[in-house]
Short mmCIF file of C-alpha atoms in Angstrom, two decimals:
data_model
loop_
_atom_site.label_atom_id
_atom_site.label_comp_id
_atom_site.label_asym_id
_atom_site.label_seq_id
_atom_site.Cartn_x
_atom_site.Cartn_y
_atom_site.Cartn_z
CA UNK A 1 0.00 0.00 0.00
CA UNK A 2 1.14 3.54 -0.67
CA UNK A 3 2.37 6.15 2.22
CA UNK A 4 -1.13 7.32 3.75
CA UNK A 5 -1.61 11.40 2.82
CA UNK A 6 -3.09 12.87 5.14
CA UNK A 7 -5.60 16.20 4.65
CA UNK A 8 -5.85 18.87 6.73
CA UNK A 9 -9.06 20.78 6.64
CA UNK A 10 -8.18 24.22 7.67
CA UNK A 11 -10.62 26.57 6.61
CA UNK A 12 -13.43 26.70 9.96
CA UNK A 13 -14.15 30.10 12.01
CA UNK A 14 -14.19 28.57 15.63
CA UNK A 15 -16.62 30.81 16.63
CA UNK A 16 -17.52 28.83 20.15
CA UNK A 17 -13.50 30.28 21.09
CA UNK A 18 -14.60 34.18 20.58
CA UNK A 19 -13.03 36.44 21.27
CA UNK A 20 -9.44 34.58 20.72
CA UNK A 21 -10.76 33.16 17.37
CA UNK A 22 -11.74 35.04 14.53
CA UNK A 23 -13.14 35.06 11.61
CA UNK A 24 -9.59 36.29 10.22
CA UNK A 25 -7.55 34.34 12.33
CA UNK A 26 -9.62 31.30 13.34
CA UNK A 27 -8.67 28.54 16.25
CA UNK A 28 -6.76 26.20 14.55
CA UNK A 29 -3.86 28.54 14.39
CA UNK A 30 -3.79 30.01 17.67
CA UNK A 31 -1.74 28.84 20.68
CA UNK A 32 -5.13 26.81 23.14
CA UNK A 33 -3.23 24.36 24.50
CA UNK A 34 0.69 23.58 24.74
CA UNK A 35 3.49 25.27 22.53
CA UNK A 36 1.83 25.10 19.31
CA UNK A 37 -1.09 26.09 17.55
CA UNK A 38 -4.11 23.53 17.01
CA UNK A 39 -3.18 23.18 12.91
CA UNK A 40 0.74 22.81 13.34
CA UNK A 41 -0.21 19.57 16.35
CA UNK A 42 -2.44 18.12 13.67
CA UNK A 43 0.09 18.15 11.20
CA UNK A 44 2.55 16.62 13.66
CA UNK A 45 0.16 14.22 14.69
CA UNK A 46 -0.10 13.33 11.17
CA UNK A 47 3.63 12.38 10.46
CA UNK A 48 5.18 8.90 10.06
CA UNK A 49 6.23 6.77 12.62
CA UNK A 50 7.01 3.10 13.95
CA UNK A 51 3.57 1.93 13.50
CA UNK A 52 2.24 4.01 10.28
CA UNK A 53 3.66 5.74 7.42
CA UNK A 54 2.57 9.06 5.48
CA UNK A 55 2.78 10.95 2.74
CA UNK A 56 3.28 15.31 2.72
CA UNK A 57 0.60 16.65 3.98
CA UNK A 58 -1.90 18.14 1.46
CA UNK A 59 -4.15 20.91 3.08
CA UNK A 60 -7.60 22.22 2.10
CA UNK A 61 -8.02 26.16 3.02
CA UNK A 62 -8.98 29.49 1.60
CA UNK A 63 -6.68 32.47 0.04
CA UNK A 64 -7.08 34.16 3.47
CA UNK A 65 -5.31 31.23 5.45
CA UNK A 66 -2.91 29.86 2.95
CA UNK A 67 0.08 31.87 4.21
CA UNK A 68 -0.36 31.50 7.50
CA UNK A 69 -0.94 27.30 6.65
CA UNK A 70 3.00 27.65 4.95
CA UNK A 71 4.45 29.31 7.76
CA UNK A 72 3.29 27.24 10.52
CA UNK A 73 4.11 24.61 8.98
CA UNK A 74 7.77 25.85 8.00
CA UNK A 75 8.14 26.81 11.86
CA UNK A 76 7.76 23.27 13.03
CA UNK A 77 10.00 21.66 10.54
CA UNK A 78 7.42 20.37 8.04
CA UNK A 79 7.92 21.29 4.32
CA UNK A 80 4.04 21.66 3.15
CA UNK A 81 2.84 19.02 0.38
CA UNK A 82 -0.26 20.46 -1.99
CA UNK A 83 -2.29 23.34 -0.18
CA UNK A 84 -5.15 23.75 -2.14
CA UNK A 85 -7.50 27.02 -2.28
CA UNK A 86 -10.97 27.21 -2.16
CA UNK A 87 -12.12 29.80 -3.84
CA UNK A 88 -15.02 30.61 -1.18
CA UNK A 89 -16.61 27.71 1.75
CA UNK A 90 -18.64 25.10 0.62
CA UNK A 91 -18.79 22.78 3.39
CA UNK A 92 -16.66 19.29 3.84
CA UNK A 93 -18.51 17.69 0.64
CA UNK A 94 -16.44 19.21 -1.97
CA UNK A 95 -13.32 19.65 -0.01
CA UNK A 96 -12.77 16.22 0.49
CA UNK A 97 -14.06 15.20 -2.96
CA UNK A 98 -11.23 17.53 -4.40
CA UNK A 99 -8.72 15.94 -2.32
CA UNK A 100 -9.69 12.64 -3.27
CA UNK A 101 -9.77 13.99 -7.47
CA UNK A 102 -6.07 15.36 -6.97
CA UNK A 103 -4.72 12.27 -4.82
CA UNK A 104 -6.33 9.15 -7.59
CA UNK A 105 -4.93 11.25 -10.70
CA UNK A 106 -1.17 10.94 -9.49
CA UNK A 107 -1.80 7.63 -7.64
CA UNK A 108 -5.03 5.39 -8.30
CA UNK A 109 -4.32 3.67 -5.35
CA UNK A 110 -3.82 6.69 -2.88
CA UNK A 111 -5.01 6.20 0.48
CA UNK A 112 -6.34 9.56 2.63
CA UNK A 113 -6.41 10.33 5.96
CA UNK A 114 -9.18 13.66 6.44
CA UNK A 115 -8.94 15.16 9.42
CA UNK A 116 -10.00 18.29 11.13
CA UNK A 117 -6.57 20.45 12.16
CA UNK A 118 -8.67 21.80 15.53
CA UNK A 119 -8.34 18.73 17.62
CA UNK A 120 -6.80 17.80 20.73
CA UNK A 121 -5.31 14.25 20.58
CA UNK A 122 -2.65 13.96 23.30
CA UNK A 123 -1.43 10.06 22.82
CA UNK A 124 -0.30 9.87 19.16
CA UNK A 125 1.14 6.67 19.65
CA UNK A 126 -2.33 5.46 20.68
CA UNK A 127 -3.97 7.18 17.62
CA UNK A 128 -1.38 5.77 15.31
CA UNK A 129 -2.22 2.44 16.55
CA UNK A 130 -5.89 3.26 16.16
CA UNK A 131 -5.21 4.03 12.23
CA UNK A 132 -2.97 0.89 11.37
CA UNK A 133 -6.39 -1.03 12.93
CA UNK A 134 -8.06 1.00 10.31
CA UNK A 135 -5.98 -0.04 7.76
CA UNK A 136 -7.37 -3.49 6.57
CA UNK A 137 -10.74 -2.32 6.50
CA UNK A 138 -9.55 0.09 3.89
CA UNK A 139 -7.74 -2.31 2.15
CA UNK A 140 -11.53 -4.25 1.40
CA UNK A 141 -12.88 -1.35 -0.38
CA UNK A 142 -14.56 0.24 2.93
CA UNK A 143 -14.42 3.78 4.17
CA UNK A 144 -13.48 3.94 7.99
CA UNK A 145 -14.70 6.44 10.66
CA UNK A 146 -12.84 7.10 13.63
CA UNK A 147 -15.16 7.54 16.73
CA UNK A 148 -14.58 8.09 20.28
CA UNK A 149 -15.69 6.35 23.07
CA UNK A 150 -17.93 8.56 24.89
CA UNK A 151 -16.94 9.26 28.60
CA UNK A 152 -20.29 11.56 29.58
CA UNK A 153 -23.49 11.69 28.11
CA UNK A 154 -22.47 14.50 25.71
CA UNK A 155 -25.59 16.71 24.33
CA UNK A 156 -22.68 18.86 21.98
CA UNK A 157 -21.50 15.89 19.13
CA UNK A 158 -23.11 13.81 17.03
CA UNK A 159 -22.76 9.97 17.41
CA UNK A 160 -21.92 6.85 15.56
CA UNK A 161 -24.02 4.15 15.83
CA UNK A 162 -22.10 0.62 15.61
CA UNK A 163 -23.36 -2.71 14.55
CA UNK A 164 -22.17 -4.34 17.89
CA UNK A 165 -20.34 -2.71 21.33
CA UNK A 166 -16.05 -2.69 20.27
CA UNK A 167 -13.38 -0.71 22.22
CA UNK A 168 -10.59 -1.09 19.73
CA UNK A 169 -11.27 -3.33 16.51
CA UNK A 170 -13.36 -2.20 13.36
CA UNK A 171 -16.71 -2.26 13.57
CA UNK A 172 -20.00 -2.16 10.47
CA UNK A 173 -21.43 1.05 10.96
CA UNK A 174 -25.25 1.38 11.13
CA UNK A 175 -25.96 5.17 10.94
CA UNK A 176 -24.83 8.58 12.31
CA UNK A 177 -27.22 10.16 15.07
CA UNK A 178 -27.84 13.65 15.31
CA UNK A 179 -26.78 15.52 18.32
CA UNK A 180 -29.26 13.82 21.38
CA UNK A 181 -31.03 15.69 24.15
CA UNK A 182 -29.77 14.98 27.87
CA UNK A 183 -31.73 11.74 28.45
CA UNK A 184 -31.09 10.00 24.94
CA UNK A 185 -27.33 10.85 25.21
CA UNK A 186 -27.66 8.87 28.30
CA UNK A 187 -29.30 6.38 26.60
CA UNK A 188 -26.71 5.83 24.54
CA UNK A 189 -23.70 6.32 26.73
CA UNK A 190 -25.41 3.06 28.91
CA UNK A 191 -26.19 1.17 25.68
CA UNK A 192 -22.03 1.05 24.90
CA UNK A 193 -22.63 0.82 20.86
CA UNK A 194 -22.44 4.62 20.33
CA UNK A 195 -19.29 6.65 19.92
CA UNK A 196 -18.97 10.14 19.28
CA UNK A 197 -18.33 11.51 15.70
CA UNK A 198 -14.53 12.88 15.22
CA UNK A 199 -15.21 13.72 11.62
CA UNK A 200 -11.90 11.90 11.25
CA UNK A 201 -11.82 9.31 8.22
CA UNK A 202 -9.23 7.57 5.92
CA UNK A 203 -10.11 5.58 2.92
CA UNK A 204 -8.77 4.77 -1.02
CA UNK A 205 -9.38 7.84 -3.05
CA UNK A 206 -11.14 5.48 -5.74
CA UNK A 207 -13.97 4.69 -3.16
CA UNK A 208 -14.57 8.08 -2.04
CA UNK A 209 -15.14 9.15 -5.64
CA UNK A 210 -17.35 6.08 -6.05
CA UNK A 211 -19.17 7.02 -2.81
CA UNK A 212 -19.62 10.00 -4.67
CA UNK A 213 -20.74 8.94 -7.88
CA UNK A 214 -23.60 7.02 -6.26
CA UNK A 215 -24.81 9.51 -3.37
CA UNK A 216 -23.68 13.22 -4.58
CA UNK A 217 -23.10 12.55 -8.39
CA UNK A 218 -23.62 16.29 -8.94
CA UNK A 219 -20.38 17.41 -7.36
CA UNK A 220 -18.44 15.42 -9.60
CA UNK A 221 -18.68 17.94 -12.51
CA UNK A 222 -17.81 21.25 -10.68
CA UNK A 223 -15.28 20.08 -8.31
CA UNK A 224 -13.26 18.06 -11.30
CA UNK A 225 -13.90 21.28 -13.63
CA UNK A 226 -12.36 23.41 -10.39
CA UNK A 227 -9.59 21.04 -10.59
CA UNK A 228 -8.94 21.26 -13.98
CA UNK A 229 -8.58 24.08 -14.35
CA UNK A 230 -6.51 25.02 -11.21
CA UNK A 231 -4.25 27.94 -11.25
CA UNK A 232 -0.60 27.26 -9.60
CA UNK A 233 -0.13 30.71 -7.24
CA UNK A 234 3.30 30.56 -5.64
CA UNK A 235 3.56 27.67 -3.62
CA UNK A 236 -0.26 26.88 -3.73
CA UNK A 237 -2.94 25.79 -6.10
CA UNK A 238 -6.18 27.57 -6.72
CA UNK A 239 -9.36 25.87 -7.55
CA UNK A 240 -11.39 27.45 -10.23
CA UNK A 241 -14.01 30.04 -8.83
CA UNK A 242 -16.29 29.79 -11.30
CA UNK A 243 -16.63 25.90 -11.00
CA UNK A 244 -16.61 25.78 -7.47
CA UNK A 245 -19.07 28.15 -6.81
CA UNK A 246 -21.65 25.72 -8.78
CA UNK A 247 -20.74 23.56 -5.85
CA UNK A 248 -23.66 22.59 -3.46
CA UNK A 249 -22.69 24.04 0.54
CA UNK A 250 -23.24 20.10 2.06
CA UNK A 251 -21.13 18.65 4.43
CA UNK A 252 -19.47 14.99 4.43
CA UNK A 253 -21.66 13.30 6.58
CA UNK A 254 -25.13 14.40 4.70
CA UNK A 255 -23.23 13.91 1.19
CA UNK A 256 -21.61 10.22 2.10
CA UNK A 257 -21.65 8.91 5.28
CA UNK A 258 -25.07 8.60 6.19
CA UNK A 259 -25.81 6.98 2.78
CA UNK A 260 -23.19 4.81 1.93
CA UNK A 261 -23.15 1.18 3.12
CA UNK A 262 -19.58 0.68 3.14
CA UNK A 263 -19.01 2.03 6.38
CA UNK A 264 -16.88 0.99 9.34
CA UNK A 265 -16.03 2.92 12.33
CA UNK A 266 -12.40 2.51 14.84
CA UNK A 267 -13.12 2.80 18.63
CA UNK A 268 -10.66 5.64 20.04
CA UNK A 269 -10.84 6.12 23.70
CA UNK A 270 -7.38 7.49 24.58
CA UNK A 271 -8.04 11.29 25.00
CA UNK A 272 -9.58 13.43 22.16
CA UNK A 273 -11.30 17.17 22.05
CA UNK A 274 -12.76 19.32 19.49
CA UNK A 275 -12.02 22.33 21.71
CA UNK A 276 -15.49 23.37 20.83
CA UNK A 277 -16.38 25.83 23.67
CA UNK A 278 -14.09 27.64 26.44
CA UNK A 279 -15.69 25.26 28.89
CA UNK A 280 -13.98 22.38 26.82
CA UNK A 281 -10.15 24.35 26.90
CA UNK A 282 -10.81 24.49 30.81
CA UNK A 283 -10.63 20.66 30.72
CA UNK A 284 -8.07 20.23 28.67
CA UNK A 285 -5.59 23.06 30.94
CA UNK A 286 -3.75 22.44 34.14
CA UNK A 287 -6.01 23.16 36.80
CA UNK A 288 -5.09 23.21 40.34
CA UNK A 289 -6.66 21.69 43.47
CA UNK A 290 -9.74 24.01 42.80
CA UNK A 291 -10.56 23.22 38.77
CA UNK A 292 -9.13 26.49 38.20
CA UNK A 293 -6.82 27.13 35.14
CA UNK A 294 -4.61 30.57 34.87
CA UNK A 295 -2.83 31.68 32.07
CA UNK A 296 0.34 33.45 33.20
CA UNK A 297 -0.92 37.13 33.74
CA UNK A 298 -4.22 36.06 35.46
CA UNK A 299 -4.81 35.30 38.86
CA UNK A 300 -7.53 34.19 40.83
CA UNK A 301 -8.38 34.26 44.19
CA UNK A 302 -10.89 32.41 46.18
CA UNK A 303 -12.12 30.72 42.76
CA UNK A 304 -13.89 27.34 42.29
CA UNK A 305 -13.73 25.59 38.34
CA UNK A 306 -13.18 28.77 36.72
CA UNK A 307 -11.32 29.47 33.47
CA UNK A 308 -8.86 33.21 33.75
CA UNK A 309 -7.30 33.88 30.47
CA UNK A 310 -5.36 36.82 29.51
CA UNK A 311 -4.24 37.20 25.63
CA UNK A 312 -2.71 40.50 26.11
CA UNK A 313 0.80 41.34 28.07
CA UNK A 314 -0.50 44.40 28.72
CA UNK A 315 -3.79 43.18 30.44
CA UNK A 316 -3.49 41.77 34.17
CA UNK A 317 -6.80 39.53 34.51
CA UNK A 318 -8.03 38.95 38.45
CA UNK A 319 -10.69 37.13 39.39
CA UNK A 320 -12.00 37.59 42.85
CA UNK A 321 -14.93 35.09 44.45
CA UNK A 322 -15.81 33.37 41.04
CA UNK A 323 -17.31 29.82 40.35
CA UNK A 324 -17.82 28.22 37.32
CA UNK A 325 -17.10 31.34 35.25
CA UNK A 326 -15.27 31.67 31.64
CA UNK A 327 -13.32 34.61 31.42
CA UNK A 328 -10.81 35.48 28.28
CA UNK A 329 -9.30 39.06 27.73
CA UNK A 330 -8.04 40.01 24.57
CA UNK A 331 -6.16 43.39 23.46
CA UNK A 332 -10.01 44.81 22.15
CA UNK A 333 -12.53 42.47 23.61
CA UNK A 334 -13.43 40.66 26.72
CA UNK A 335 -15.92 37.86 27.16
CA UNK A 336 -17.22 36.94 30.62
CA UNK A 337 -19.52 33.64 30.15
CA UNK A 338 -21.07 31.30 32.84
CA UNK A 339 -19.44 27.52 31.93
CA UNK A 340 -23.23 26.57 31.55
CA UNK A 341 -23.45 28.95 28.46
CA UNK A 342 -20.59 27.64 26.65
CA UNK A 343 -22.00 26.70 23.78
CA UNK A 344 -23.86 29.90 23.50
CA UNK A 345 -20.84 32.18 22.76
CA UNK A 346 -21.48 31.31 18.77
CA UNK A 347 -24.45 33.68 19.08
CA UNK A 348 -22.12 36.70 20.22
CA UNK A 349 -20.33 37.16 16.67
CA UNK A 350 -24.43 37.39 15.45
CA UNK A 351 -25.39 40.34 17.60
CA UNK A 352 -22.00 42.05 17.34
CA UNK A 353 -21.83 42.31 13.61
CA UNK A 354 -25.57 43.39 13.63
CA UNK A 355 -24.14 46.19 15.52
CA UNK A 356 -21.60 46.50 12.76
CA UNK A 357 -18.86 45.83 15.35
CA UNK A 358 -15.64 45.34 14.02
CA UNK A 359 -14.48 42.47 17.02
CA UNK A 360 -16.89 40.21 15.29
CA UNK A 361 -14.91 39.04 13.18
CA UNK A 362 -11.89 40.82 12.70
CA UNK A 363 -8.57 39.75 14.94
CA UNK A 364 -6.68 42.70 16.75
CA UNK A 365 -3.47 41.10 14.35
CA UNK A 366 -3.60 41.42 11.22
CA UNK A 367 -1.47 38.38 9.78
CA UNK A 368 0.09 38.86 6.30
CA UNK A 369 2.21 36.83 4.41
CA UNK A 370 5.35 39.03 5.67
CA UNK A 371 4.20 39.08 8.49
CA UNK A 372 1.64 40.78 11.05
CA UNK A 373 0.32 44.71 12.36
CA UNK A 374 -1.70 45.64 14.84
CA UNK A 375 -3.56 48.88 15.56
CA UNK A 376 -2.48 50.68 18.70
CA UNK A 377 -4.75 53.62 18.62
CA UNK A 378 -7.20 55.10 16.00
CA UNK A 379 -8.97 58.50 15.43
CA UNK A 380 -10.96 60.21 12.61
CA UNK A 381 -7.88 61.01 10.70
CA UNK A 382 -4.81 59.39 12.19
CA UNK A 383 -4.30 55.62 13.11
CA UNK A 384 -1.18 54.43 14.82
CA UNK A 385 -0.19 50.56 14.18
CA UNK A 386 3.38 47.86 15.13
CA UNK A 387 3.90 46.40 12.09
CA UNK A 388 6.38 43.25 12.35
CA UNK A 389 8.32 42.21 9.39
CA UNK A 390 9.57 38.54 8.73
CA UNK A 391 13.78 38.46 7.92
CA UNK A 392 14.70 38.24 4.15
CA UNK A 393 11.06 39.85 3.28
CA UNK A 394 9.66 43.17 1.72
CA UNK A 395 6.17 44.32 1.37
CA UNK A 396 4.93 45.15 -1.73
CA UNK A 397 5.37 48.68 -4.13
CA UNK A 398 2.54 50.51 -3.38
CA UNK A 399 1.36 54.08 -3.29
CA UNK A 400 -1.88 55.52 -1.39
CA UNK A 401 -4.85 57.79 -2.48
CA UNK A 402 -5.80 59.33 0.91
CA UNK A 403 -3.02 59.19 3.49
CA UNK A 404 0.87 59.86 3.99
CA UNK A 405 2.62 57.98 6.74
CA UNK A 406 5.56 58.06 8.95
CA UNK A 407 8.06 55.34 9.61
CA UNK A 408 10.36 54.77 12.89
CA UNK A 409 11.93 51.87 13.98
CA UNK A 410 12.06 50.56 16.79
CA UNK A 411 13.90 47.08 16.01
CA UNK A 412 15.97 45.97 13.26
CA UNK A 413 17.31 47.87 10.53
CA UNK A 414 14.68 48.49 7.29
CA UNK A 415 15.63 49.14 3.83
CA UNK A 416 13.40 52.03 2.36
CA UNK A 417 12.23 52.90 -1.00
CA UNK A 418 10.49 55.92 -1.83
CA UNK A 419 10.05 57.40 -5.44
CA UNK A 420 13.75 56.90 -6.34
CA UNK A 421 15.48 57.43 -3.16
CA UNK A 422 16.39 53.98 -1.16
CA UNK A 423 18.06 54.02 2.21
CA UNK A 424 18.76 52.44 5.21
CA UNK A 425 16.67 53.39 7.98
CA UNK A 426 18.17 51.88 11.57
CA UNK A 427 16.94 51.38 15.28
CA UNK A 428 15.30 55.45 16.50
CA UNK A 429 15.32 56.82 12.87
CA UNK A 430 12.50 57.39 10.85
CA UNK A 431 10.75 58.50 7.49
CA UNK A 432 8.34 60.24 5.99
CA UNK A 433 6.37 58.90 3.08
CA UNK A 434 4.32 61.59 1.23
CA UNK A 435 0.61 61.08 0.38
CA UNK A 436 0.53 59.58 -2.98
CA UNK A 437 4.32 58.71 -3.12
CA UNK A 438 5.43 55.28 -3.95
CA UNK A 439 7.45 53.06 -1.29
CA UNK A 440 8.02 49.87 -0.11
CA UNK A 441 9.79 48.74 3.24
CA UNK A 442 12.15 45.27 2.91
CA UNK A 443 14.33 43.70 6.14
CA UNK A 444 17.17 42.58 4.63
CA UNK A 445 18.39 41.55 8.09
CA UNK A 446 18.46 38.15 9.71
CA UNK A 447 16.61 39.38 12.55
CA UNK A 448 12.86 40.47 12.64
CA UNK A 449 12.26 43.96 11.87
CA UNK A 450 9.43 46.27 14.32
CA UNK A 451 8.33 49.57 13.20
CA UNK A 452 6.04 52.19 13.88
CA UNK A 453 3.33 53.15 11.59
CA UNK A 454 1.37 56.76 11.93
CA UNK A 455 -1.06 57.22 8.88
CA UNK A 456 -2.47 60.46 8.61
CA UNK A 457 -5.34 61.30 6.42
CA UNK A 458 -8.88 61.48 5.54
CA UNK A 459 -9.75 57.70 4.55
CA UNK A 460 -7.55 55.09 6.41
CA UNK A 461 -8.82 51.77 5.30
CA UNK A 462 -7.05 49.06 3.91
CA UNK A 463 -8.21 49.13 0.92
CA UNK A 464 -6.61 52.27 0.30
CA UNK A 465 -3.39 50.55 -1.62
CA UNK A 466 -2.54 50.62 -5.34
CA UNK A 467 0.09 47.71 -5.52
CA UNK A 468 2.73 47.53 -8.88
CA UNK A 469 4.99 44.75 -7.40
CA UNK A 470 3.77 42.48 -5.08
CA UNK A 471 6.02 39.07 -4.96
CA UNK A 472 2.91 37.27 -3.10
CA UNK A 473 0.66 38.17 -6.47
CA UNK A 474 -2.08 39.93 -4.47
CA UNK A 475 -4.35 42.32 -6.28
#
């Protein structure tokens, strides 16, 4: 059998995890639990070993994500296989159908491994062992769903139902279940032939596109027309707009699973989590004697099961007399929650952007593929921002219609252009780039570069660029 290739999906909002993820900088690639972000622990997760071999990673994400998917993976030593771009979301469905299109034309037999790149799985070696059980099943033609053993009767997944109780070996699948009130989730924790749905599930490329052909036969046209036509963009490959937007928005499990009959699932029961609410990250940090969990600039005093988070080094968090309370502070928003209303915090992001406010959605950091800015202060006609810039890397030419700006570093030394004139600019210097004028900032350095930004004008948006040489080929 060929190396396994495993496929990130990396293109969900998170927004249970407001106000730490965004719209524009969703969960999977922020720091929840341990050194490294959600996405780049998936992809480790997903590496060969003793017991199981794979293939580069291919990952599924959009044109807002697919720097940030290069870099993180860069940072922790992986060199990215095939990230491919949707053009806009269309659910699981097509994602995984595209995968499968691009894995069977360079390898008929190609085996995939989809995954979601949001999870917590802690014991690898145990999950490893959990996919080489898979394996066989595979091998027969069958498509094979990872489920985990439920420890609580959980109202917040859906479940798989199996043809008979298992707590390691394959199993025929019967159906999926929708997510269960209180007393049928107990029903089916006691009845031990239910496991919860990971969304995790490996199979031959050839029998996904079959599964397809029989159940969703009109995705095959616009997702093979996307790939067809697929424009190569730097290190990444776009899928045609126009096709894919005659995709249908369906997910996986309405698409496939819950039609096909080749279905088997794999017990997993040594520690897994979706992360889907704050009350879930509680669980999954060090708490002390008290279930509380502190992040290292909040502190709590006379708290019972309480979650104190502070994003910001700037931002001291104290909690005084709390129980059972979810509280996360970030540079521009704060969220205070009851654990009870977890789930609920998805309906935040509604009401704030029908109040048109801008925390919605929008991350205080600003990630770009040279980097990242923030705003430190704002007003009607003046906006003051850190921009960090990555060694070895210069932003684009550009000029602006509505604002000039001045430049001082702070860190690093950055090489200036403006009109003709190009100069070094070190550590307490600065410049002044006329309204109109063309300029680009590079860091030739080895080290990172930090600057100051003060834009002055009457329209301050980002928008505001005209770009004539941009090595990252943005408009």
């Amino acid at each position: 059998m060929t190396d396994i290739i495993p496929v990130l999906l990396a293109g969900g909002s998170g927004t249970r995890l407001w106000p730490l993820s965004r719209k524009s900088y969703p969960k999977q690639f922020s720091n929840l639990i341990g050194g490294r972000s959600l996405f780049q622990q998936s992809a480790l997760r997903l590496t060969s070993s003793e017991k199981i071999t794979f293939a580069p990673h291919m990952t599924m994400t959009n044109s807002e994500f697919r720097f940030i998917v290069g870099e993180q993976l860069h940072s922790v030593g992986l060199e990215p296989g095939p990230i491919l771009i949707e053009p806009e979301s269309k659910n699981t469905a097509p994602a995984i159908l595209a995968a499968s299109q691009y894995a069977f034309a360079r390898d008929p037999e190609a085996v995939l491994l989809v995954a979601p790149s949001d999870h917590v799985i802690p014991d690898i070696e145990a999950f490893h062992e959990a996919l080489q059980r898979g394996l066989d099943a595979v091998c027969e033609g069958k498509i094979v769903t990872f489920g985990i053993a439920p420890t609580r009767p959980e109202t917040g997944y859906g479940y798989l139902e199996l043809a008979r109780a298992s707590k390691s070996e394959a199993v025929d699948l019967l159906r999926f279940v929708e997510k269960p009130d209180a007393p049928r989730a107990q029903e089916m924790l006691d009845a031990g032939c239910f496991l919860w749905n990971a969304g995790i599930f490996m199979f031959r490329a050839q029998d996904m596109i079959e599964a397809f052909t029989l159940h969703a036969p009109d995705l095959l046209e616009p997702v093979g027309a996307a790939l067809g036509a697929v424009q190569a963009d730097l290190d990444f490959l776009r899928l045609d707009p126009p096709s894919w937007s005659r995709c249908a928005d369906v997910s996986i499990d309405y698409a496939i699973m819950e039609r096909a009959k080749n279905l088997v699932a794999v017990p997993f029961a040594a520690g897994w989590s979706d992360l889907g609410g704050w009350d879930a990250v509680l669980q999954e940090m060090d708490r002390d004697k008290n279930g509380v969990a502190t992040s290292s600039n909040a502190h709590a005093i006379d708290c019972e099961n309480t979650l104190l988070r502070s994003e910001s080094e700037a931002l001291e968090l104290v909690g005084i007399g709390l129980k059972d309370i979810l509280a996360v502070a970030m540079p521009d928003a704060v969220l205070i929650a009851h654990k009870d209303q977890a789930q609920n915090v998805k309906h935040v992001i509604t009401k704030l952007k029908s109040e048109n406010v801008t925390q919605a959605e929008t991350f205080p950091k600003d990630h770009r593929p040279w980097g990242w800015f923030e705003t430190l202060a704002i007003s009607g006609r003046f906006q003051v921002k850190r921009i960090f810039v990555k060694p070895g890397i210069a932003l684009s030419l550009q000029s602006h219609h509505h604002r000039s700006e001045h430049w001082i570093v702070v860190e690093g030394t950055a090489k200036v252009t403006i009109e003709e004139d190009v100069k070094l600019v070190t550590e307490g210097q600065s410049v002044y780039v006329p309204l109109g004028a063309k300029h680009r900032m590079e860091n030739t350095g080895k080290l990172p570069m930090i600057l100051i930004e003060v834009q002055i004008g009457a329209y301050l948006g980002e928008d505001d660029i005209i770009r004539y040489e941009d090595v990252y080929k943005r408009n």
